[in-house]
One Martini backbone bead per residue (centre of mass of N, CA, C, O) as a GRO file, in nm:
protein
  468
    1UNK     BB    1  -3.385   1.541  -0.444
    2UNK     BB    2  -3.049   1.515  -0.456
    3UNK     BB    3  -3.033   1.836  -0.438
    4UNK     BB    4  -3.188   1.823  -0.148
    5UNK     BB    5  -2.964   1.706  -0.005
    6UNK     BB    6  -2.681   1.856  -0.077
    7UNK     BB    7  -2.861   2.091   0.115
    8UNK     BB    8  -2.824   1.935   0.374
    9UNK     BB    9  -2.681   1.990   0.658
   10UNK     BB   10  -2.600   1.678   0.730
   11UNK     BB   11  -2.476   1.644   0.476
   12UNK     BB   12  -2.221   1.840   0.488
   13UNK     BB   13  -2.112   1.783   0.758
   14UNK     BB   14  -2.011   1.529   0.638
   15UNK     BB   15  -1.860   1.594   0.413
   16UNK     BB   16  -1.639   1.764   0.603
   17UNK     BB   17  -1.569   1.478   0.779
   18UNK     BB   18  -1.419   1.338   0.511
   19UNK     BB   19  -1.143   1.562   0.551
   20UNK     BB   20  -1.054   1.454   0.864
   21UNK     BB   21  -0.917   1.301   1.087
   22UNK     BB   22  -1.180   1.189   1.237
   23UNK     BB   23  -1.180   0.985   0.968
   24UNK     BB   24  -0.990   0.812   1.039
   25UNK     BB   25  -1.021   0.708   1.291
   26UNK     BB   26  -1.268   0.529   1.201
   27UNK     BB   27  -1.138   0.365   0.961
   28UNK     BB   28  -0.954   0.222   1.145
   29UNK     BB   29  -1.126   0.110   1.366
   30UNK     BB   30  -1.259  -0.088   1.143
   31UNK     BB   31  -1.009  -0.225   1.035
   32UNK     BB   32  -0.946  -0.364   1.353
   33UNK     BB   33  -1.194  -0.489   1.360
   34UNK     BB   34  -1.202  -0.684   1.171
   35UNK     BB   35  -0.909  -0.824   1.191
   36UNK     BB   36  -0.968  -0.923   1.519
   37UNK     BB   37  -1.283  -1.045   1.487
   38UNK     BB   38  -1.405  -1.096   1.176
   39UNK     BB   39  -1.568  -0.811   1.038
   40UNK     BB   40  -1.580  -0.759   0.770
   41UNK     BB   41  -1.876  -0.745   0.641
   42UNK     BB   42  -1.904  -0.483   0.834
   43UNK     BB   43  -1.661  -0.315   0.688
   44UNK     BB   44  -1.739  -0.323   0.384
   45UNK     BB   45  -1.984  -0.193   0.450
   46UNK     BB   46  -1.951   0.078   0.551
   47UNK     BB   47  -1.737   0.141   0.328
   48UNK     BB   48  -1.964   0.131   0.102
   49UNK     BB   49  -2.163   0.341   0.206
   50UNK     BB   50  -1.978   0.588   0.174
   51UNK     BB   51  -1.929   0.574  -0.115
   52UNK     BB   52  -2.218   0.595  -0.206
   53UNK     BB   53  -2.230   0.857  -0.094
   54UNK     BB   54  -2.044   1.000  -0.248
   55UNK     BB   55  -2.172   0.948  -0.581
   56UNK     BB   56  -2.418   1.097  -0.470
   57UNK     BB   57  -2.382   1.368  -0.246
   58UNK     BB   58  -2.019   1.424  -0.290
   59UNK     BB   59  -1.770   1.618  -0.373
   60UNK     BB   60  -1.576   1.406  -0.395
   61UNK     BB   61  -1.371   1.068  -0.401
   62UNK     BB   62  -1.123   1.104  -0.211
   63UNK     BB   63  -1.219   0.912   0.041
   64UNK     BB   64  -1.110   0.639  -0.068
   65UNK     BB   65  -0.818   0.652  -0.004
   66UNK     BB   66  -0.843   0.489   0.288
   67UNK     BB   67  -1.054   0.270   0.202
   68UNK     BB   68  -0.884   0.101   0.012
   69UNK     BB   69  -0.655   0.013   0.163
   70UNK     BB   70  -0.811  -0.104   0.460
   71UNK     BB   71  -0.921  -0.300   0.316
   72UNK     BB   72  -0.697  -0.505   0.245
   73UNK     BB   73  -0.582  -0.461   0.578
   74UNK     BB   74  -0.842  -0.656   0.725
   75UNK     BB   75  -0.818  -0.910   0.719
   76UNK     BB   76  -0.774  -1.177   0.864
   77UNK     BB   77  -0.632  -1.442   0.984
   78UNK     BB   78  -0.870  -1.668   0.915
   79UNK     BB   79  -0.941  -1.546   0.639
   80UNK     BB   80  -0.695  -1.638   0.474
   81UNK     BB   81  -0.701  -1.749   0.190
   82UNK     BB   82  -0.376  -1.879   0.205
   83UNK     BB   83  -0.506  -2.094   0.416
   84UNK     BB   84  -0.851  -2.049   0.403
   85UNK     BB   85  -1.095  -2.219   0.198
   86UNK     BB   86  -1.339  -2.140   0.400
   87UNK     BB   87  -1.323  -1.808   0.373
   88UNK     BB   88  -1.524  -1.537   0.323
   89UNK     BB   89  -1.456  -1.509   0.036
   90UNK     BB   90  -1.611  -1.748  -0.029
   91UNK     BB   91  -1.892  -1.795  -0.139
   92UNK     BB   92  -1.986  -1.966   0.110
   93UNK     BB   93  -1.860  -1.731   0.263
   94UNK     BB   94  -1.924  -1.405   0.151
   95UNK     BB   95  -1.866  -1.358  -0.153
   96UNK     BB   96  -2.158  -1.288  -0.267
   97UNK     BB   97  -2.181  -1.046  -0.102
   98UNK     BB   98  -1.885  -0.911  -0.221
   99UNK     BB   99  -2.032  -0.883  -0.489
  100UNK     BB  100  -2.230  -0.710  -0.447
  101UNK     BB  101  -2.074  -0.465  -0.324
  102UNK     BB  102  -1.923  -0.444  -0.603
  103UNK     BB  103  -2.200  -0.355  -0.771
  104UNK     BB  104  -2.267  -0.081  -0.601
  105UNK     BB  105  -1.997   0.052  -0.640
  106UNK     BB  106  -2.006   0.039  -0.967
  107UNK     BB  107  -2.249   0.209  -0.991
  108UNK     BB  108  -2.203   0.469  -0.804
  109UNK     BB  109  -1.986   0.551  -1.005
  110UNK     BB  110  -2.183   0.564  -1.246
  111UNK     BB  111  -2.342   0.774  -1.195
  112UNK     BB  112  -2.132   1.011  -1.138
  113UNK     BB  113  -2.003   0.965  -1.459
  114UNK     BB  114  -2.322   1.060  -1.566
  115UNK     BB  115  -2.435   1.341  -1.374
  116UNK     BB  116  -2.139   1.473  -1.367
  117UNK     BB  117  -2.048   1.788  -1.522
  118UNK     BB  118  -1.768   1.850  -1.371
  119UNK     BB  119  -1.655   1.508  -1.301
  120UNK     BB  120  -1.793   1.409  -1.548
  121UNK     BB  121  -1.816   1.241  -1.851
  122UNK     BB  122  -1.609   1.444  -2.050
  123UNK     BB  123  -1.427   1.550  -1.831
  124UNK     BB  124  -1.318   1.282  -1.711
  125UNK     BB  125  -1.182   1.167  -2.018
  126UNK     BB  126  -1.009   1.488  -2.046
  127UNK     BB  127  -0.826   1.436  -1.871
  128UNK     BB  128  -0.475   1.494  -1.741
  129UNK     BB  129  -0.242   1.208  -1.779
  130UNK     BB  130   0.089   1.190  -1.733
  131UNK     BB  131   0.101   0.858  -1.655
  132UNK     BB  132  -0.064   0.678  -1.888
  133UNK     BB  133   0.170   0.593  -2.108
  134UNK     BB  134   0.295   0.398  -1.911
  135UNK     BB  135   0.082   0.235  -1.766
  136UNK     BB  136  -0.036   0.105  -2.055
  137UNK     BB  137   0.246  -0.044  -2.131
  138UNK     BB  138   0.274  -0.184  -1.889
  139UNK     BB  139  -0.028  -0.334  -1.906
  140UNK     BB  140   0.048  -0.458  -2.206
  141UNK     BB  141   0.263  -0.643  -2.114
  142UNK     BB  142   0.095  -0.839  -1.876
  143UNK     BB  143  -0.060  -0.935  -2.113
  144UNK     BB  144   0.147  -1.067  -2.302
  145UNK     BB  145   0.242  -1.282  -2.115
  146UNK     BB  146   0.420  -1.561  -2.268
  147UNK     BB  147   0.340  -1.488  -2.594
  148UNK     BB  148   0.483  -1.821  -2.728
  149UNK     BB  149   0.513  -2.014  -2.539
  150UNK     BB  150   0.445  -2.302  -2.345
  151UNK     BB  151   0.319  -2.194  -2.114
  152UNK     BB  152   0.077  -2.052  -2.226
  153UNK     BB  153  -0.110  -2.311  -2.276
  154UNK     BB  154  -0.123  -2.392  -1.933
  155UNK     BB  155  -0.135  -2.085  -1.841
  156UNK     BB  156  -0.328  -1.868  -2.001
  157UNK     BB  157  -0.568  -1.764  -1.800
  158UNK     BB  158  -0.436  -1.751  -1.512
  159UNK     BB  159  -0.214  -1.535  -1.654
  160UNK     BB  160  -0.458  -1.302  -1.753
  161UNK     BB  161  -0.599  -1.263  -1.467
  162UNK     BB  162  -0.360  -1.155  -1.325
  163UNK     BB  163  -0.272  -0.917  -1.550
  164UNK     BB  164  -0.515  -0.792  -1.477
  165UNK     BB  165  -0.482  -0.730  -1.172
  166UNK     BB  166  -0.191  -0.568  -1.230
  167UNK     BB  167  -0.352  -0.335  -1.396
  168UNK     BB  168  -0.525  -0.227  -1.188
  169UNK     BB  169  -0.386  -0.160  -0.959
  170UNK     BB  170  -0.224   0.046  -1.107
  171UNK     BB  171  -0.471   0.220  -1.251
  172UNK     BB  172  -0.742   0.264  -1.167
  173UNK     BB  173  -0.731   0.484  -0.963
  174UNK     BB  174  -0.608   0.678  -1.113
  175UNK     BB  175  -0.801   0.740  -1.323
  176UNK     BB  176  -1.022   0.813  -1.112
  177UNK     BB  177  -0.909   1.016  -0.933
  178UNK     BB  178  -0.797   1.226  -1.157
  179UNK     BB  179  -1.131   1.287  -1.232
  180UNK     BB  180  -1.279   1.277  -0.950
  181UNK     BB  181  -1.128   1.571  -0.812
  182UNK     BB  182  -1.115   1.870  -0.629
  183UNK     BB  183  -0.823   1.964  -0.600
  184UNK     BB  184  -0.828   2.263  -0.508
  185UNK     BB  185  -0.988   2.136  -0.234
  186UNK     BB  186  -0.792   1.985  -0.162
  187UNK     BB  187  -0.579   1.858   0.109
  188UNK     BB  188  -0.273   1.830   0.142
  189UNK     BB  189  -0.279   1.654   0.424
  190UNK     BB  190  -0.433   1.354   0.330
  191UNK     BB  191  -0.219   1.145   0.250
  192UNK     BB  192  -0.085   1.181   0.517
  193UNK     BB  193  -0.304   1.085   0.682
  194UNK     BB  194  -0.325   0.815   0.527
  195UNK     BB  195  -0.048   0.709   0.645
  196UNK     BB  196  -0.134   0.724   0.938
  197UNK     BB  197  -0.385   0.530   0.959
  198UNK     BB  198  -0.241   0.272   0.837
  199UNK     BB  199  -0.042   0.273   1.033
  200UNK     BB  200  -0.181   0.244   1.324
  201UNK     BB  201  -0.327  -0.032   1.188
  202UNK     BB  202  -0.039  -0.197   1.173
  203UNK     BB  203   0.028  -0.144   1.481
  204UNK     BB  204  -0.219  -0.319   1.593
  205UNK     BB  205  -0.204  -0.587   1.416
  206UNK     BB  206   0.059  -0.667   1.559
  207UNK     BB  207   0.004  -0.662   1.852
  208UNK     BB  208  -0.227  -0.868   1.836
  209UNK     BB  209  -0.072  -1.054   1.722
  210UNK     BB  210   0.095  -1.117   1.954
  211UNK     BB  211  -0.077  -1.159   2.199
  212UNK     BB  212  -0.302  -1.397   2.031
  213UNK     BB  213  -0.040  -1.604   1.911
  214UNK     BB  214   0.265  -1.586   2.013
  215UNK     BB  215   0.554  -1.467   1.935
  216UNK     BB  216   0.652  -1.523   2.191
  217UNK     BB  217   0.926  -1.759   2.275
  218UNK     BB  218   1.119  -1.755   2.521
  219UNK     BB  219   1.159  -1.438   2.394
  220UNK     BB  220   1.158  -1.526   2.116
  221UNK     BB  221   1.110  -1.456   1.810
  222UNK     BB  222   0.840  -1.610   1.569
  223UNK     BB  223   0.827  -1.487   1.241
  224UNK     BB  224   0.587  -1.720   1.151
  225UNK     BB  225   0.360  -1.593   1.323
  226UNK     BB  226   0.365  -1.320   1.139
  227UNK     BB  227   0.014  -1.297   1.045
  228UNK     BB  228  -0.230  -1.204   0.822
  229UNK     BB  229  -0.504  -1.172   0.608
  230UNK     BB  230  -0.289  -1.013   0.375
  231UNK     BB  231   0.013  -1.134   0.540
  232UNK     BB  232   0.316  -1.151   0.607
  233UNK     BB  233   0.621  -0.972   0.760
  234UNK     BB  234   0.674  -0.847   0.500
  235UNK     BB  235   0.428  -0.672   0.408
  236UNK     BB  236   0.416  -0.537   0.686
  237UNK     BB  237   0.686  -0.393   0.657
  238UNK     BB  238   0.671  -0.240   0.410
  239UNK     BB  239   0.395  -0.102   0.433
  240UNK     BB  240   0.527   0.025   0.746
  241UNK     BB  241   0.773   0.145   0.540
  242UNK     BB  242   0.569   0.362   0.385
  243UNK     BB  243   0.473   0.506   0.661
  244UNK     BB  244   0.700   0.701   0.773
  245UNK     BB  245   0.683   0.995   0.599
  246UNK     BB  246   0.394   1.122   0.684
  247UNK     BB  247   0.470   1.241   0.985
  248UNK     BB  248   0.645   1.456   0.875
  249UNK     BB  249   0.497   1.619   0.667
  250UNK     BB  250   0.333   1.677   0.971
  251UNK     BB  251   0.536   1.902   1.116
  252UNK     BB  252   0.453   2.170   1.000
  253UNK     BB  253   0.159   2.129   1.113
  254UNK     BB  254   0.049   2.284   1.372
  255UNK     BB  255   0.149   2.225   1.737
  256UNK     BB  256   0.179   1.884   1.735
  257UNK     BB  257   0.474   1.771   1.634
  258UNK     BB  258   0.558   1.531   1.816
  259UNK     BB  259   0.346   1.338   1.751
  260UNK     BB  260   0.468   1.262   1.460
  261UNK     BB  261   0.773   1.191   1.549
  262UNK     BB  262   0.670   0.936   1.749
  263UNK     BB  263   0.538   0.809   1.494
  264UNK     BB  264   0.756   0.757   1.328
  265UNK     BB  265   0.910   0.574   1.579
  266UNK     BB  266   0.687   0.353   1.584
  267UNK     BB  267   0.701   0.252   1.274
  268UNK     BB  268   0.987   0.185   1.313
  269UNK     BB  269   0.942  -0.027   1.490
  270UNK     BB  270   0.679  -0.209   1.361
  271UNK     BB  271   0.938  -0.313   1.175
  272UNK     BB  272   1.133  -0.433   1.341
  273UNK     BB  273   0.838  -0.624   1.437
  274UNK     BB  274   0.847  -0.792   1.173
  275UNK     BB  275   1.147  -0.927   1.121
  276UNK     BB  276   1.210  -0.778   0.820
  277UNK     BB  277   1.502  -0.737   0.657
  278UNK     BB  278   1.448  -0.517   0.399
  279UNK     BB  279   1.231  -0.341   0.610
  280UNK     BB  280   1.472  -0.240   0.788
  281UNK     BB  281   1.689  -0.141   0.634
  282UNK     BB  282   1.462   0.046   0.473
  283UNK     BB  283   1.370   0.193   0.773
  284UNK     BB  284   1.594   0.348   0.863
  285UNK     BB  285   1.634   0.509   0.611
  286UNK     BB  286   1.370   0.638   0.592
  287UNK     BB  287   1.376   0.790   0.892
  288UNK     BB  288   1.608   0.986   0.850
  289UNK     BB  289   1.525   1.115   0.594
  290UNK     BB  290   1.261   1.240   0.706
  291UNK     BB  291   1.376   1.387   0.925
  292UNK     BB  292   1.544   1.574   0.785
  293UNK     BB  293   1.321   1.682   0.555
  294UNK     BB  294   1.186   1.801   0.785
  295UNK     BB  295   1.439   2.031   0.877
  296UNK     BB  296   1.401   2.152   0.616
  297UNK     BB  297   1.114   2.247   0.563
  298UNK     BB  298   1.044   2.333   0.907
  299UNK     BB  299   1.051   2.547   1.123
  300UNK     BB  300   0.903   2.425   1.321
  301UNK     BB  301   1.085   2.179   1.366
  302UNK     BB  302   1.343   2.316   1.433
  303UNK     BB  303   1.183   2.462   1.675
  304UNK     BB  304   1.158   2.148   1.825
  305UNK     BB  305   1.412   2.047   2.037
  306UNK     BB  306   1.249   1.871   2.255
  307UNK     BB  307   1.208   1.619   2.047
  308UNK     BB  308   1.429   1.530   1.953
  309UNK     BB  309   1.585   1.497   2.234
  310UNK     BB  310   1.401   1.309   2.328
  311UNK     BB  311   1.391   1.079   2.063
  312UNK     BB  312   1.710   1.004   2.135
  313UNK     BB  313   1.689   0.914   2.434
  314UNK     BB  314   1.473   0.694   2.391
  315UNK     BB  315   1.677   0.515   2.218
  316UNK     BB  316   1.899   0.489   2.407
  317UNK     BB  317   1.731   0.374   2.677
  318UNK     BB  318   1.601   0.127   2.557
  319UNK     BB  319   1.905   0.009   2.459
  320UNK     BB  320   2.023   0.043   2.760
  321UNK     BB  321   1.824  -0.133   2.909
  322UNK     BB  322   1.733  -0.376   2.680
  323UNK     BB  323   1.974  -0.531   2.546
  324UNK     BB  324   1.956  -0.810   2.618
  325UNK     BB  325   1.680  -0.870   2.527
  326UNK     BB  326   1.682  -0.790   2.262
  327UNK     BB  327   1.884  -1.021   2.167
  328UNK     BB  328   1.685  -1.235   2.214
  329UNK     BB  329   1.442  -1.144   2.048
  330UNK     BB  330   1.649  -1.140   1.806
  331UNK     BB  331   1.782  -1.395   1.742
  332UNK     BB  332   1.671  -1.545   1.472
  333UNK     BB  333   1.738  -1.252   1.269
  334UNK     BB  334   2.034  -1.262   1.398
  335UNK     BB  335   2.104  -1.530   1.271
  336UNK     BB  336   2.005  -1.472   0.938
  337UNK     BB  337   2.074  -1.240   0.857
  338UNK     BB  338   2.170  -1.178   0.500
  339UNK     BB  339   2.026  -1.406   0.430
  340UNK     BB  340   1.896  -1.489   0.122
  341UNK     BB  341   1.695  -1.749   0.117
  342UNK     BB  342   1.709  -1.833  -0.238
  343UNK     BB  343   1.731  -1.602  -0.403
  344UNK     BB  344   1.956  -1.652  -0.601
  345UNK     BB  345   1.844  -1.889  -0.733
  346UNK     BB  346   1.600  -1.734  -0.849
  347UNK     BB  347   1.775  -1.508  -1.011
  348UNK     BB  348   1.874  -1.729  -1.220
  349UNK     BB  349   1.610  -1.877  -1.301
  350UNK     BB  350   1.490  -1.602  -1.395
  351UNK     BB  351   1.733  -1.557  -1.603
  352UNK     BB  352   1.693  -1.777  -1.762
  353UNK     BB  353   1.395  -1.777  -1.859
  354UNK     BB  354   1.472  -1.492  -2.000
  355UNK     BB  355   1.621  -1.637  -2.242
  356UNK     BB  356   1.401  -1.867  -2.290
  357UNK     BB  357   1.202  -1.590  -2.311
  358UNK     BB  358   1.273  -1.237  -2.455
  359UNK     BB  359   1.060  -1.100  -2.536
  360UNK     BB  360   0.780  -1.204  -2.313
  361UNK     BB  361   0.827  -1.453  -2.209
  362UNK     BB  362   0.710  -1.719  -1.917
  363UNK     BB  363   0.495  -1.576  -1.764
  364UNK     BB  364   0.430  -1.581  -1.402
  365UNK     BB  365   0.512  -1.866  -1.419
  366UNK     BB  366   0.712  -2.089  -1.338
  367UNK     BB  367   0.877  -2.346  -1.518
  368UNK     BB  368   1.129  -2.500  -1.355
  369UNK     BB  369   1.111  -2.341  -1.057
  370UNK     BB  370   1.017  -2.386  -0.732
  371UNK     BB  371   0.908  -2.125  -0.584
  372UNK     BB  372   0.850  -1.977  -0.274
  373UNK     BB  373   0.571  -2.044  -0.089
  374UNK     BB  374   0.322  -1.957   0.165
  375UNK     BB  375   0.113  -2.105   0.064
  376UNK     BB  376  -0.170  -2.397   0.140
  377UNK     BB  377  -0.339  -2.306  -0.132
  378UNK     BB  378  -0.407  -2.440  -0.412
  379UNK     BB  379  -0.585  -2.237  -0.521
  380UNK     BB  380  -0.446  -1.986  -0.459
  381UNK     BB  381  -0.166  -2.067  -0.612
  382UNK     BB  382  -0.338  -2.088  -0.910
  383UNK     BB  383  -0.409  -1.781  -0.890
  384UNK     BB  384  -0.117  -1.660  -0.732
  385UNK     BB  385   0.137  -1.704  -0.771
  386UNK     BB  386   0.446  -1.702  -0.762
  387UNK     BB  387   0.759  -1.481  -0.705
  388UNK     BB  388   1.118  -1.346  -0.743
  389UNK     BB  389   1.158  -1.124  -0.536
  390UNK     BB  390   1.173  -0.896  -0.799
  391UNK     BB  391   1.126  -0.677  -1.022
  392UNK     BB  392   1.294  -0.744  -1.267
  393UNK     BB  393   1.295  -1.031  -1.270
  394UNK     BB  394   1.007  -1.040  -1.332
  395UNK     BB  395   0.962  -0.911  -1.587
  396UNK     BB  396   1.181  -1.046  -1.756
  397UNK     BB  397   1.018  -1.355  -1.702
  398UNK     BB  398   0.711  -1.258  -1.760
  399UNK     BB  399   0.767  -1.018  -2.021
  400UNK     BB  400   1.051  -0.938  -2.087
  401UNK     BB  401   1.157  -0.709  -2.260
  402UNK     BB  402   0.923  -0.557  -2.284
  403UNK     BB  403   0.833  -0.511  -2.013
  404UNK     BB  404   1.074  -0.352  -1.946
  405UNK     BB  405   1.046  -0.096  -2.137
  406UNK     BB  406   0.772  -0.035  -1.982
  407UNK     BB  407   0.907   0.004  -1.706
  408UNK     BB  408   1.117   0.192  -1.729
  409UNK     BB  409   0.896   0.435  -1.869
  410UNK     BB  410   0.752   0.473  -1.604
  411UNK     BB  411   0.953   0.532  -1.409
  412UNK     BB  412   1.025   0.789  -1.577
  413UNK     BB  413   0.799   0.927  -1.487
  414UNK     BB  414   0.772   0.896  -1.193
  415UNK     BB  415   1.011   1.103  -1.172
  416UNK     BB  416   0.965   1.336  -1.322
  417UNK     BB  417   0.702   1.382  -1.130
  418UNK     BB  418   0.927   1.483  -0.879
  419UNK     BB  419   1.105   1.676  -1.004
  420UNK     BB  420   0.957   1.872  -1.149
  421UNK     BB  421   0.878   2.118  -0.949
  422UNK     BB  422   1.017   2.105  -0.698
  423UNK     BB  423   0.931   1.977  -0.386
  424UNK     BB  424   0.935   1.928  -0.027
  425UNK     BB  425   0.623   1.817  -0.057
  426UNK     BB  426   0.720   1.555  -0.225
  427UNK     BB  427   0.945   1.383  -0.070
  428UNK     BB  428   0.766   1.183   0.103
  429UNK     BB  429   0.644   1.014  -0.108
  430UNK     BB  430   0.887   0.945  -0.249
  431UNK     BB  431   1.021   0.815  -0.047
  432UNK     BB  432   0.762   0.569  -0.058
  433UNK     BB  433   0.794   0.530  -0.279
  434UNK     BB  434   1.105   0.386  -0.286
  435UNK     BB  435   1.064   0.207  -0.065
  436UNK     BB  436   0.889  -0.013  -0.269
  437UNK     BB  437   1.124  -0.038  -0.474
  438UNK     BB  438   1.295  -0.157  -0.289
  439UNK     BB  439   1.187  -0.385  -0.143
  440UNK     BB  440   1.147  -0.520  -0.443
  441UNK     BB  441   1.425  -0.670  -0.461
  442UNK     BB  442   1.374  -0.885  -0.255
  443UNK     BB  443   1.070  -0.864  -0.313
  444UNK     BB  444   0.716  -0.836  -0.428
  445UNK     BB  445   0.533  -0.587  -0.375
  446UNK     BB  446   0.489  -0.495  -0.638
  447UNK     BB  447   0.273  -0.763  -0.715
  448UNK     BB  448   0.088  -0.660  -0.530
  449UNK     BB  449  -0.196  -0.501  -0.429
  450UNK     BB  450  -0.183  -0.292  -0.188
  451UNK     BB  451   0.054  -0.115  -0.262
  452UNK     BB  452  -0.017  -0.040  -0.549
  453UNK     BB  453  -0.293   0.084  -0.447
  454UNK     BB  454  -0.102   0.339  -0.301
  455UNK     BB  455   0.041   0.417  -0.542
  456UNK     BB  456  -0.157   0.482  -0.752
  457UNK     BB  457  -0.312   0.716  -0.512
  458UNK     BB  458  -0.025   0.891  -0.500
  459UNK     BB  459   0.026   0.934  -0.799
  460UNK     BB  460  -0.259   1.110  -0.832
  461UNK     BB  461  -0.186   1.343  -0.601
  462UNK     BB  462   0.106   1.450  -0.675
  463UNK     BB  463  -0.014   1.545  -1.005
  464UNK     BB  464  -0.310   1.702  -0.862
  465UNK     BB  465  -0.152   1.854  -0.603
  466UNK     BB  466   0.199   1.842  -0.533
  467UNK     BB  467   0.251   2.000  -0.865
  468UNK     BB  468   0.110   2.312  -0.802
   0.00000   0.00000   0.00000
């Protein structure tokens, strides 16, 4: 019954259209309607029911990587756990509905994994992945964390559970996508669609956010007003600050290079109004650089002379038509400049921390200092830690020598699996691979769930698509 459904024109049509940009628009769709009016659980069942399709009979599993991303930043404002401990996700309040959903889920790829005898079985676990043996050594690290520590004895068990998320995070899809996705098939500009549609729903949900929630009080913005279900100001500007480079991506393909280039300097824009220091000084760089290497890669970039000249003088006409206004709308952010807002003592007591343990470290959870938590819920502070705002110290304060050696490991695999047989068409991902490790020097970005694993489903397209 199962192939003669997956012989069913109407089954067909559908999977065709699972590989097309009007399926990002559908996905982007549903994650701004979840945000906006807290209806994830019917956008959750969605994305389920899509999955399942996949599983039972999809031509192979790429379509989840919208699915995943959007997951993250569906969540509404009010649902947002880490202020609302009766949100959604709560047990008594649909919690136990999505884990329903996740074990339809999880039922659902075993299915495919044990039935597929193309992309399941042995076949998938033959699979070649160069980049597991740093994954794993990082994940083994992440899981020693503070291993002897007299902290280990007091959140021993809540410090094993955030490193096994930080070990799915960065692993599971990574080794799922690359053994189920028939990549000789796969379109080349997906992960770039998935770029597009991840960036157009984080400007959707910040526009949302001002205007529903008065972000902008006497004409300045208030940067601590801009928070949403799964993160807050800082969270939105890296994350549309790694979707930069994907609008550039696609100025080589189709006819409407333009709306690409647009799109690139809208997500900048919108990294900008999320007024996030680390991500704005970051985001500039990154839109330069994706400008550049699109000019240098597409020929048809560089013949469409008038969409530079277009892009140049919007931004000039801007800032001075409305110079005055930007200077008072960023007053708050022009206040507070460079100030690194208590960033350097915590990496001094960071730095401490890993002397004071420095095989594996003093587990996540800080020891004697009291790092700044944005959040006011003590379950959520509970289940996950405050963090160093950098990704070395935090490697090294939560898991010593030991944890950076296998991170610097995993880096180096990473470098190299963009440098070897180097092409132009891998350079927009790993910019934004790069927007993410910069960013984590101020911020904690590495070891958030959401942007990690955009990162885990992109090294692994890179590696099974654009080094081929």
């Amino acid at each position: 019954m199962v192939s003669a459904l997956t012989r069913s024109p109407y089954v067909r049509a559908f999977d065709d259209f699972l590989y097309k940009p009007s399926y990002f628009v559908l996905i982007g769709a549903l994650t701004v309607f979840a945000c906006a009016l807290g209806a994830e659980l019917f956008t959750y069942t969605c994305f389920v029911l899509i999955a399942l399709y996949l599983c039972f009979f999809g031509r192979d599993l790429l379509p989840i990587i919208p699915l995943v991303i959007c997951s993250y930043i569906a969540p509404s404002r009010s649902n947002n756990p880490g202020v609302n401990e009766a949100s959604v996700f709560s047990l008594g309040n649909g919690g136990l509905y999505l884990i329903v959903l996740a074990a339809l889920l999880i039922i659902g790829i075993l299915y495919r994994l044990i039935r597929d005898p193309e992309l399941g079985r042995m076949s998938f676990l033959k699979c070649k992945r160069k980049l597991l043996p740093g994954m794993l050594a990082l994940c083994g690290s992440y899981l020693l964390s503070g291993l002897g520590s007299t902290q280990f004895a007091e959140v021993g068990a809540r410090n094993l559970l955030f490193a096994a998320i930080q070990c799915a995070s960065i692993l599971v899809l990574y080794f799922l996508l690359t053994g189920t996705v028939k990549w000789d098939k796969a379109p080349m500009a997906y992960l770039s669609w998935t770029g597009m549609c991840v960036g157009y729903v984080l400007l959707a949900e910040l526009i949302f956010t001002y205007i529903r929630y008065n972000v902008i009080v006497d004409g300045i913005i208030d940067r601590r007003a801009i928070f949403f279900g799964w993160g807050h100001y800082n969270n939105m500007g890296a994350l549309l600050a790694m979707m930069i480079p994907f609008p550039f991506f696609l100025t080589g393909k189709g006819r409407y290079t333009g709306v690409f280039y647009i799109s690139g300097l809208l997500f900048l824009g919108g990294v900008l109004f999320t007024c996030s220091r680390g991500s704005i000084l970051c985001g500039v760089v990154v839109y330069l650089i994706s400008y550049t290497i699109s000019l240098l890669h597409s020929r048809r970039a560089r013949a469409n002379a008038a969409i530079h000249i277009f892009t140049a003088l919007l931004g000039i006409v801007i800032f001075l038509v409305f110079y005055d206004d930007l200077l008072r709308l960023f007053q708050e952010l022009l206040e507070y400049g460079m100030d690194p807002a208590g960033r350097v003592d915590g990496y001094v007591a960071g730095w401490k921390q890993f002397l004071g343990h420095p095989i594996f470290g003093a587990t996540f959870y800080p020891v004697d200092y009291p790092l700044y938590t944005w959040s006011s819920s003590e379950s959520f502070i509970a289940f996950f830690p405050p963090r160093w705002h950098n990704t070395l110290v935090q490697v090294l304060a939560s898991c010593g020598i030991v944890g950076f050696i296998a991170y610097c490991y995993h880096r180096i695999q990473t470098i190299l699996l963009f440098l070897c047989h180097f092409s132009g068409k891998k350079m927009f991902a790993f910019v934004s691979m790069l927007t993410l490790l910069i960013t984590s020097m101020v911020d904690c970005h590495f070891f958030n769930v959401g942007p990690v694993l955009f990162y885990s489903m992109m090294l692994a397209f890179v590696e099974k698509r654009l080094s081929h």
